[in-house]
């Protein structure tokens, strides 16, 4: 709906890839609805995935022994995080919906996107204690993981060798997003696009555009072990 | 035992951290046993986590649309991967045991270590089709995930908010190591070292050294959904 803000965190090297097209479809469809859409194109930004001392501007809280969690928390509070992180945090803060668009790498997100999680979602900004899970600091936001896989849908069925696809969503959806208080919409999964016809890939794009039309009416999943492990 | 080779892939910024000490304890104890131990100290190496075109030396297989999986596979076969990857692959190839030492970041490994997985374990080297899972190309090797957590042991119990710690091991142990044919030893977990006494932290180091003394007699876990989700 008009006025809603969306941040798409996008991790693919190739604009012509299916991931690139899925991202473009989302930008177009959501813009058409009147949403304001921002894209963090991580590879194009050469986003830094490594959590290091460079993320802290100025003096350390404890220069005797570097503790990234403590230092990033302290830096956040005094406005001393590096500019790239402040920029990403602003985008997150303004967004009503976060869409993560990526190819599945090793049952998870690519390292460049994991680095975005590690570095952007610092204590004090995304959570604090006791403000985590349902009282996480990013509550009232929504997240959606949209990804492509190498393996086919039946390889990710319960009982088959790679296990239910939901098993691998636990760390991302529950361990990250739910931990920060974000409500999680059902994932959007394009299985094995490299092994299907061009026509089938076009159908995947249409299906995504179609889903986005009614996305704002969707209820979040019940992000608890039952959803993942039955 | 004498002659066994161990690769420790280590991801912590601070040598004085508990992770740093756990790594040192492993180097010392395994060396004492006559093992030859190599450490990949990812932050010290400024290891690159991003999977990009820079990993491919020379021409691309398909320069029209960059596909990292295909390009790294083709480059591997013709010896055209970047030097940092060739180095890491040599270390993996020679190792009987891989130890991953890291602080848990967001229910997973830090991005710098995820980048090691994404970039080093390429098709053709670590797996191929149909050579995956029990017939993965790294079979006859062992892996062990050794990590520290922020949360306490009871936060990671079945039924509590963060769920059984085993849930989050699925992508790492099964999705990565088992997929490559590597047999997985039980994880070694130091819960919440930042919230315990100096004495308790010393006990953690002693317990790790103790475990390593009889490590080679351990049986791998049964890396299937039952172990993770009961």
Short mmCIF file of C-alpha atoms in Angstrom, two decimals:
data_model
loop_
_atom_site.label_atom_id
_atom_site.label_comp_id
_atom_site.label_asym_id
_atom_site.label_seq_id
_atom_site.Cartn_x
_atom_site.Cartn_y
_atom_site.Cartn_z
CA UNK A 1 0.00 0.00 0.00
CA UNK A 2 1.11 3.60 -0.61
CA UNK A 3 3.66 4.78 1.89
CA UNK A 4 4.95 1.37 2.97
CA UNK A 5 8.72 1.11 2.89
CA UNK A 6 10.58 -1.93 1.71
CA UNK A 7 14.28 -2.76 1.89
CA UNK A 8 15.52 -5.49 -0.43
CA UNK A 9 18.87 -6.93 0.63
CA UNK A 10 20.11 -8.58 -2.51
CA UNK A 11 23.12 -10.86 -2.97
CA UNK A 12 23.85 -12.01 -6.49
CA UNK A 13 26.84 -11.16 -8.66
CA UNK A 14 24.92 -11.21 -11.95
CA UNK A 15 22.06 -8.82 -12.79
CA UNK A 16 20.92 -11.21 -15.54
CA UNK A 17 20.49 -14.10 -13.08
CA UNK A 18 17.11 -15.34 -11.89
CA UNK A 19 17.90 -13.73 -8.53
CA UNK A 20 18.49 -10.45 -10.35
CA UNK A 21 15.15 -10.79 -12.12
CA UNK A 22 13.34 -11.68 -8.91
CA UNK A 23 14.77 -8.55 -7.33
CA UNK A 24 13.67 -6.41 -10.29
CA UNK A 25 10.18 -7.92 -10.27
CA UNK A 26 9.88 -7.03 -6.57
CA UNK A 27 11.06 -3.46 -7.12
CA UNK A 28 8.57 -3.01 -9.96
CA UNK A 29 5.56 -4.63 -8.33
CA UNK A 30 6.04 -2.96 -4.96
CA UNK A 31 6.68 0.44 -6.55
CA UNK A 32 3.49 0.02 -8.57
CA UNK A 33 1.64 -0.45 -5.28
CA UNK A 34 3.00 2.89 -4.13
CA UNK A 35 5.59 1.46 -1.77
CA UNK A 36 8.96 3.12 -1.54
CA UNK A 37 11.60 0.52 -2.28
CA UNK A 38 15.31 0.60 -1.45
CA UNK A 39 17.79 -2.03 -2.63
CA UNK A 40 21.07 -2.92 -0.94
CA UNK A 41 22.88 -4.65 -3.79
CA UNK A 42 25.63 -6.20 -1.70
CA UNK A 43 28.05 -7.34 -4.42
CA UNK A 44 27.68 -4.08 -6.35
CA UNK A 45 28.37 -2.19 -3.10
CA UNK A 46 31.31 -4.49 -2.44
CA UNK A 47 29.79 -4.83 1.00
CA UNK A 48 32.33 -5.85 3.64
CA UNK A 49 31.35 -9.14 5.33
CA UNK A 50 34.16 -9.28 7.90
CA UNK A 51 33.48 -8.09 11.44
CA UNK A 52 36.64 -6.25 12.38
CA UNK A 53 38.07 -3.33 14.30
CA UNK A 54 37.52 -1.20 11.18
CA UNK A 55 33.81 -1.10 12.04
CA UNK A 56 34.59 1.03 15.08
CA UNK A 57 35.48 4.69 14.52
CA UNK A 58 37.85 6.13 17.10
CA UNK A 59 38.93 4.59 20.38
CA UNK A 60 37.93 1.18 21.58
CA UNK A 61 36.01 0.57 24.78
CA UNK A 62 38.63 -2.03 25.70
CA UNK A 63 41.77 -1.94 23.61
CA UNK A 64 43.40 -4.71 25.67
CA UNK A 65 41.32 -7.45 24.08
CA UNK A 66 39.05 -6.86 21.10
CA UNK A 67 35.50 -8.11 21.59
CA UNK A 68 33.40 -7.39 18.50
CA UNK A 69 30.04 -7.73 20.22
CA UNK A 70 30.94 -5.34 23.02
CA UNK A 71 32.76 -2.86 20.76
CA UNK A 72 29.98 -2.64 18.18
CA UNK A 73 27.39 -2.20 20.92
CA UNK A 74 29.39 0.59 22.57
CA UNK A 75 30.12 2.20 19.21
CA UNK A 76 26.44 2.10 18.28
CA UNK A 77 25.48 3.90 21.47
CA UNK A 78 27.96 6.72 20.92
CA UNK A 79 27.35 6.95 17.16
CA UNK A 80 30.77 5.51 16.40
CA UNK A 81 30.03 2.75 13.91
CA UNK A 82 31.54 2.97 10.43
CA UNK A 83 29.49 4.81 7.81
CA UNK A 84 28.52 1.76 5.79
CA UNK A 85 26.85 0.30 8.87
CA UNK A 86 25.08 3.51 9.81
CA UNK A 87 23.70 3.69 6.27
CA UNK A 88 22.35 0.14 6.41
CA UNK A 89 20.87 0.65 9.85
CA UNK A 90 19.00 3.74 8.59
CA UNK A 91 17.52 1.69 5.78
CA UNK A 92 16.45 -1.05 8.20
CA UNK A 93 15.01 1.46 10.65
CA UNK A 94 12.82 3.02 7.99
CA UNK A 95 11.63 -0.22 6.44
CA UNK A 96 8.33 -1.91 7.17
CA UNK A 97 9.40 -5.00 5.27
CA UNK A 98 12.82 -6.57 4.67
CA UNK A 99 13.17 -8.90 1.71
CA UNK A 100 16.32 -11.02 1.51
CA UNK A 101 16.96 -12.18 -2.07
CA UNK A 102 19.78 -14.68 -2.63
CA UNK A 103 20.85 -18.04 -3.98
CA UNK A 104 21.12 -20.68 -1.25
CA UNK A 105 24.82 -21.41 -0.58
CA UNK A 106 25.51 -24.40 1.65
CA UNK A 107 22.09 -24.56 3.34
CA UNK A 108 22.33 -20.86 4.17
CA UNK A 109 22.84 -17.39 2.75
CA UNK A 110 26.02 -16.37 0.89
CA UNK A 111 28.80 -15.06 3.16
CA UNK A 112 28.33 -11.51 1.90
CA UNK A 113 24.76 -11.52 3.23
CA UNK A 114 25.75 -13.28 6.45
CA UNK A 115 28.23 -10.43 6.91
CA UNK A 116 25.38 -7.96 6.53
CA UNK A 117 23.57 -9.72 9.40
CA UNK A 118 26.73 -9.96 11.53
CA UNK A 119 27.66 -6.29 11.14
CA UNK A 120 24.38 -4.39 10.74
CA UNK A 121 22.22 -6.04 13.41
CA UNK A 122 24.27 -4.94 16.41
CA UNK A 123 23.20 -4.99 20.02
CA UNK A 124 21.48 -1.75 20.97
CA UNK A 125 20.12 -1.36 17.44
CA UNK A 126 18.43 -4.67 16.61
CA UNK A 127 18.11 -6.21 20.06
CA UNK A 128 19.22 -5.70 23.60
CA UNK A 129 18.68 -7.61 26.77
CA UNK A 130 15.96 -8.38 27.67
CA UNK A 131 14.70 -7.00 24.35
CA UNK A 132 14.99 -9.99 22.09
CA UNK A 133 12.60 -12.35 20.33
CA UNK A 134 9.05 -11.00 20.65
CA UNK A 135 10.34 -7.81 22.26
CA UNK A 136 13.31 -7.39 19.90
CA UNK A 137 14.02 -3.81 18.87
CA UNK A 138 12.91 -4.36 15.26
CA UNK A 139 9.40 -5.42 16.18
CA UNK A 140 6.58 -4.18 13.94
CA UNK A 141 8.69 -5.03 10.92
CA UNK A 142 8.26 -7.96 8.56
CA UNK A 143 10.89 -10.10 6.85
CA UNK A 144 10.74 -12.49 3.93
CA UNK A 145 13.48 -14.81 2.72
CA UNK A 146 13.29 -15.25 -1.05
CA UNK A 147 15.86 -17.62 -2.50
CA UNK A 148 16.81 -20.03 -5.22
CA UNK A 149 18.24 -23.51 -4.66
CA UNK A 150 20.54 -25.86 -6.53
CA UNK A 151 18.64 -28.95 -5.38
CA UNK A 152 15.15 -29.84 -6.51
CA UNK A 153 12.02 -29.65 -4.41
CA UNK A 154 11.90 -33.38 -3.74
CA UNK A 155 15.50 -33.38 -2.46
CA UNK A 156 14.27 -30.97 0.22
CA UNK A 157 11.25 -32.99 1.30
CA UNK A 158 10.93 -34.39 4.78
CA UNK A 159 12.57 -37.82 4.80
CA UNK A 160 14.84 -37.24 1.81
CA UNK A 161 18.57 -36.81 2.05
CA UNK A 162 18.70 -33.02 2.33
CA UNK A 163 15.83 -32.94 4.83
CA UNK A 164 12.84 -30.64 4.96
CA UNK A 165 13.77 -27.22 3.59
CA UNK A 166 12.30 -25.74 6.78
CA UNK A 167 15.14 -27.26 8.83
CA UNK A 168 17.63 -24.89 7.25
CA UNK A 169 15.37 -21.86 7.70
CA UNK A 170 15.60 -22.08 11.50
CA UNK A 171 18.88 -20.16 11.93
CA UNK A 172 17.91 -17.45 9.44
CA UNK A 173 14.25 -16.88 10.25
CA UNK A 174 14.20 -17.71 13.94
CA UNK A 175 17.81 -17.20 15.01
CA UNK A 176 18.20 -13.85 13.28
CA UNK A 177 14.89 -12.22 12.35
CA UNK A 178 12.69 -13.48 15.17
CA UNK A 179 15.52 -12.79 17.63
CA UNK A 180 15.32 -9.11 16.58
CA UNK A 181 11.54 -9.08 16.97
CA UNK A 182 10.84 -9.13 13.24
CA UNK A 183 7.78 -11.09 12.12
CA UNK A 184 8.50 -13.60 9.41
CA UNK A 185 6.39 -14.15 6.30
CA UNK A 186 6.46 -17.54 4.57
CA UNK A 187 9.65 -17.96 2.53
CA UNK A 188 9.54 -17.73 -1.24
CA UNK A 189 11.56 -20.53 -2.79
CA UNK A 190 12.45 -21.13 -6.43
CA UNK A 191 13.73 -24.68 -6.61
CA UNK A 192 16.53 -25.57 -9.01
CA UNK A 193 15.99 -22.83 -11.60
CA UNK A 194 19.15 -23.92 -13.41
CA UNK A 195 17.58 -27.26 -14.25
CA UNK A 196 14.26 -26.08 -15.65
CA UNK A 197 13.17 -24.56 -18.95
CA UNK A 198 13.23 -20.86 -19.76
CA UNK A 199 9.45 -20.96 -19.73
CA UNK A 200 9.36 -22.44 -16.26
CA UNK A 201 11.73 -19.70 -15.07
CA UNK A 202 9.37 -17.08 -16.47
CA UNK A 203 6.55 -18.71 -14.55
CA UNK A 204 8.67 -18.38 -11.41
CA UNK A 205 8.92 -14.62 -11.97
CA UNK A 206 5.19 -14.34 -12.58
CA UNK A 207 4.40 -16.34 -9.46
CA UNK A 208 6.58 -13.99 -7.38
CA UNK A 209 4.90 -10.88 -8.83
CA UNK A 210 1.56 -12.51 -8.14
CA UNK A 211 2.40 -13.24 -4.53
CA UNK A 212 3.61 -9.68 -3.97
CA UNK A 213 0.20 -8.33 -5.04
CA UNK A 214 -1.41 -9.68 -1.87
CA UNK A 215 1.67 -9.78 0.36
CA UNK A 216 0.41 -7.13 2.77
CA UNK A 217 -2.61 -9.25 3.60
CA UNK A 218 -0.49 -12.25 4.60
CA UNK A 219 -0.23 -13.38 8.19
CA UNK A 220 3.29 -14.06 9.50
CA UNK A 221 4.22 -17.67 10.21
CA UNK A 222 4.21 -18.95 13.76
CA UNK A 223 7.97 -18.79 14.17
CA UNK A 224 8.43 -21.56 16.75
CA UNK A 225 9.95 -25.07 16.59
CA UNK A 226 6.60 -26.57 15.53
CA UNK A 227 6.68 -24.70 12.22
CA UNK A 228 10.19 -25.96 11.47
CA UNK A 229 10.34 -29.45 12.90
CA UNK A 230 6.70 -30.46 13.41
CA UNK B 1 48.53 -40.31 16.60
CA UNK B 2 51.85 -39.59 14.87
CA UNK B 3 51.41 -38.68 11.23
CA UNK B 4 47.81 -37.56 11.39
CA UNK B 5 47.19 -34.19 9.82
CA UNK B 6 44.86 -31.59 11.23
CA UNK B 7 43.65 -28.33 9.75
CA UNK B 8 42.21 -25.81 12.18
CA UNK B 9 40.09 -23.17 10.47
CA UNK B 10 39.96 -20.41 13.03
CA UNK B 11 37.84 -17.25 13.02
CA UNK B 12 38.39 -14.83 15.85
CA UNK B 13 39.81 -11.31 15.70
CA UNK B 14 41.52 -11.48 19.09
CA UNK B 15 44.35 -13.91 19.98
CA UNK B 16 43.64 -13.35 23.69
CA UNK B 17 40.01 -14.45 23.35
CA UNK B 18 38.74 -17.79 24.60
CA UNK B 19 38.50 -18.87 20.97
CA UNK B 20 42.15 -17.96 20.55
CA UNK B 21 43.05 -20.01 23.61
CA UNK B 22 40.96 -22.97 22.45
CA UNK B 23 42.82 -22.86 19.14
CA UNK B 24 46.20 -22.74 20.90
CA UNK B 25 45.24 -25.61 23.21
CA UNK B 26 44.33 -27.71 20.16
CA UNK B 27 47.60 -26.90 18.37
CA UNK B 28 49.60 -27.83 21.47
CA UNK B 29 47.74 -31.00 22.40
CA UNK B 30 47.58 -32.38 18.87
CA UNK B 31 51.24 -31.52 18.20
CA UNK B 32 52.17 -33.33 21.42
CA UNK B 33 50.41 -36.40 20.01
CA UNK B 34 52.66 -36.20 16.96
CA UNK B 35 50.02 -34.81 14.65
CA UNK B 36 51.00 -32.20 12.13
CA UNK B 37 48.76 -29.18 12.64
CA UNK B 38 48.03 -26.33 10.24
CA UNK B 39 46.01 -23.27 11.18
CA UNK B 40 44.08 -21.05 8.79
CA UNK B 41 43.70 -17.91 10.88
CA UNK B 42 41.04 -16.25 8.74
CA UNK B 43 41.05 -12.73 10.18
CA UNK B 44 44.85 -12.60 10.31
CA UNK B 45 44.92 -13.74 6.66
CA UNK B 46 42.25 -11.15 5.85
CA UNK B 47 40.53 -14.03 4.13
CA UNK B 48 38.12 -12.89 1.42
CA UNK B 49 34.55 -14.09 2.12
CA UNK B 50 32.91 -12.79 -1.07
CA UNK B 51 32.37 -15.18 -3.95
CA UNK B 52 33.19 -13.09 -7.00
CA UNK B 53 34.69 -13.12 -10.46
CA UNK B 54 38.09 -12.45 -8.82
CA UNK B 55 38.19 -16.12 -7.79
CA UNK B 56 38.55 -17.10 -11.43
CA UNK B 57 41.92 -16.57 -13.12
CA UNK B 58 41.71 -15.87 -16.84
CA UNK B 59 38.72 -16.22 -19.09
CA UNK B 60 35.26 -17.18 -17.97
CA UNK B 61 33.45 -20.27 -19.20
CA UNK B 62 30.45 -18.04 -19.92
CA UNK B 63 31.16 -14.33 -19.86
CA UNK B 64 27.58 -13.48 -20.88
CA UNK B 65 26.14 -14.23 -17.47
CA UNK B 66 28.31 -14.92 -14.43
CA UNK B 67 27.38 -18.10 -12.56
CA UNK B 68 29.69 -18.60 -9.58
CA UNK B 69 28.97 -22.31 -9.16
CA UNK B 70 29.66 -23.12 -12.78
CA UNK B 71 32.68 -20.83 -13.08
CA UNK B 72 34.40 -22.09 -9.93
CA UNK B 73 33.79 -25.70 -11.00
CA UNK B 74 35.24 -25.08 -14.45
CA UNK B 75 38.15 -23.10 -13.02
CA UNK B 76 38.90 -25.88 -10.53
CA UNK B 77 39.10 -28.43 -13.33
CA UNK B 78 41.57 -26.38 -15.37
CA UNK B 79 43.58 -25.20 -12.34
CA UNK B 80 42.28 -21.67 -12.72
CA UNK B 81 41.11 -20.80 -9.22
CA UNK B 82 42.76 -17.91 -7.39
CA UNK B 83 45.83 -18.74 -5.31
CA UNK B 84 44.21 -18.26 -1.92
CA UNK B 85 41.67 -20.94 -2.81
CA UNK B 86 44.26 -23.37 -4.17
CA UNK B 87 46.21 -22.96 -0.92
CA UNK B 88 43.19 -23.73 1.23
CA UNK B 89 42.21 -26.69 -0.92
CA UNK B 90 45.70 -28.17 -0.50
CA UNK B 91 45.38 -27.89 3.26
CA UNK B 92 41.97 -29.57 3.19
CA UNK B 93 43.19 -32.29 0.86
CA UNK B 94 46.04 -33.21 3.17
CA UNK B 95 44.05 -33.11 6.38
CA UNK B 96 42.59 -36.11 8.16
CA UNK B 97 40.66 -33.86 10.51
CA UNK B 98 39.17 -30.39 10.08
CA UNK B 99 38.47 -28.39 13.23
CA UNK B 100 36.36 -25.25 12.89
CA UNK B 101 36.93 -22.88 15.82
CA UNK B 102 34.70 -19.82 16.07
CA UNK B 103 32.26 -17.80 18.14
CA UNK B 104 28.64 -18.47 17.16
CA UNK B 105 27.28 -15.44 15.27
CA UNK B 106 23.53 -15.46 14.66
CA UNK B 107 22.98 -19.23 15.04
CA UNK B 108 25.81 -19.90 12.59
CA UNK B 109 29.46 -19.26 11.82
CA UNK B 110 30.88 -15.75 11.28
CA UNK B 111 30.67 -14.53 7.67
CA UNK B 112 34.42 -14.83 7.19
CA UNK B 113 34.18 -18.58 7.87
CA UNK B 114 31.03 -18.97 5.78
CA UNK B 115 33.03 -17.38 2.97
CA UNK B 116 35.70 -20.05 3.44
CA UNK B 117 33.00 -22.71 2.95
CA UNK B 118 31.44 -20.90 -0.02
CA UNK B 119 34.73 -20.40 -1.85
CA UNK B 120 36.96 -23.35 -0.90
CA UNK B 121 34.49 -26.23 -1.14
CA UNK B 122 33.84 -25.98 -4.87
CA UNK B 123 32.23 -28.58 -7.09
CA UNK B 124 34.82 -30.96 -8.48
CA UNK B 125 36.96 -30.56 -5.37
CA UNK B 126 34.64 -31.23 -2.43
CA UNK B 127 31.72 -32.89 -4.18
CA UNK B 128 30.39 -33.62 -7.58
CA UNK B 129 27.27 -35.30 -8.85
CA UNK B 130 26.49 -38.01 -7.92
CA UNK B 131 29.38 -37.77 -5.46
CA UNK B 132 27.78 -36.08 -2.50
CA UNK B 133 26.80 -37.01 1.04
CA UNK B 134 28.24 -40.47 1.84
CA UNK B 135 30.14 -40.53 -1.44
CA UNK B 136 31.29 -36.89 -1.26
CA UNK B 137 34.82 -36.27 -2.46
CA UNK B 138 36.16 -35.50 1.03
CA UNK B 139 35.18 -38.84 2.47
CA UNK B 140 37.64 -40.45 4.90
CA UNK B 141 38.06 -37.10 6.60
CA UNK B 142 36.64 -35.99 9.92
CA UNK B 143 35.26 -32.60 10.96
CA UNK B 144 34.56 -31.06 14.32
CA UNK B 145 32.77 -27.78 15.04
CA UNK B 146 34.17 -26.14 18.17
CA UNK B 147 32.49 -22.91 19.16
CA UNK B 148 31.52 -20.50 21.88
CA UNK B 149 28.06 -19.04 22.39
CA UNK B 150 26.62 -15.84 23.80
CA UNK B 151 23.59 -17.62 25.25
CA UNK B 152 23.70 -20.03 28.16
CA UNK B 153 23.24 -23.78 27.94
CA UNK B 154 19.67 -23.67 29.21
CA UNK B 155 18.69 -21.10 26.56
CA UNK B 156 19.68 -23.77 24.01
CA UNK B 157 17.72 -26.62 25.53
CA UNK B 158 14.90 -28.31 23.70
CA UNK B 159 11.71 -26.44 24.51
CA UNK B 160 13.37 -23.16 25.44
CA UNK B 161 13.24 -20.04 23.31
CA UNK B 162 16.41 -20.59 21.28
CA UNK B 163 15.61 -24.27 20.72
CA UNK B 164 17.92 -27.27 20.94
CA UNK B 165 21.45 -26.26 19.96
CA UNK B 166 21.42 -29.22 17.56
CA UNK B 167 18.81 -27.47 15.40
CA UNK B 168 21.36 -24.89 14.32
CA UNK B 169 24.05 -27.49 13.64
CA UNK B 170 22.07 -29.01 10.78
CA UNK B 171 23.17 -26.58 8.02
CA UNK B 172 26.82 -26.65 9.11
CA UNK B 173 27.36 -30.30 9.95
CA UNK B 174 24.91 -31.95 7.57
CA UNK B 175 24.46 -29.35 4.84
CA UNK B 176 28.17 -28.66 4.43
CA UNK B 177 30.39 -31.35 5.92
CA UNK B 178 28.21 -34.41 5.42
CA UNK B 179 27.37 -33.18 1.92
CA UNK B 180 31.10 -33.34 1.10
CA UNK B 181 31.37 -36.85 2.56
CA UNK B 182 33.14 -35.72 5.74
CA UNK B 183 32.28 -37.63 8.90
CA UNK B 184 31.27 -35.40 11.77
CA UNK B 185 32.47 -35.74 15.35
CA UNK B 186 30.30 -34.42 18.18
CA UNK B 187 30.54 -30.63 18.43
CA UNK B 188 32.50 -29.01 21.22
CA UNK B 189 30.54 -26.16 22.73
CA UNK B 190 31.62 -23.61 25.33
CA UNK B 191 28.45 -21.93 26.50
CA UNK B 192 28.47 -18.25 27.42
CA UNK B 193 32.15 -17.90 28.36
CA UNK B 194 31.69 -14.15 28.76
CA UNK B 195 29.31 -14.68 31.65
CA UNK B 196 31.37 -17.12 33.73
CA UNK B 197 34.36 -16.74 36.04
CA UNK B 198 37.98 -16.80 34.92
CA UNK B 199 38.29 -20.13 36.72
CA UNK B 200 35.38 -21.62 34.80
CA UNK B 201 36.97 -20.45 31.53
CA UNK B 202 40.19 -22.22 32.49
CA UNK B 203 38.18 -25.37 33.11
CA UNK B 204 36.77 -25.00 29.60
CA UNK B 205 40.30 -25.04 28.16
CA UNK B 206 41.25 -28.06 30.25
CA UNK B 207 38.12 -29.92 29.16
CA UNK B 208 38.97 -29.28 25.50
CA UNK B 209 42.56 -30.52 25.94
CA UNK B 210 41.18 -33.54 27.75
CA UNK B 211 38.76 -34.37 24.97
CA UNK B 212 41.48 -34.05 22.34
CA UNK B 213 43.55 -36.72 24.11
CA UNK B 214 41.06 -39.42 23.11
CA UNK B 215 39.60 -37.72 20.04
CA UNK B 216 40.92 -40.29 17.59
CA UNK B 217 39.00 -43.03 19.36
CA UNK B 218 35.69 -41.24 18.98
CA UNK B 219 32.98 -42.51 16.68
CA UNK B 220 31.39 -39.95 14.35
CA UNK B 221 27.79 -38.98 15.04
CA UNK B 222 25.01 -40.45 12.97
CA UNK B 223 24.54 -37.37 10.81
CA UNK B 224 20.87 -37.77 9.93
CA UNK B 225 17.68 -35.90 10.96
CA UNK B 226 17.23 -38.14 14.03
CA UNK B 227 20.41 -36.80 15.64
CA UNK B 228 19.27 -33.21 15.12
CA UNK B 229 15.53 -33.27 15.59
CA UNK B 230 14.81 -36.55 17.40
#
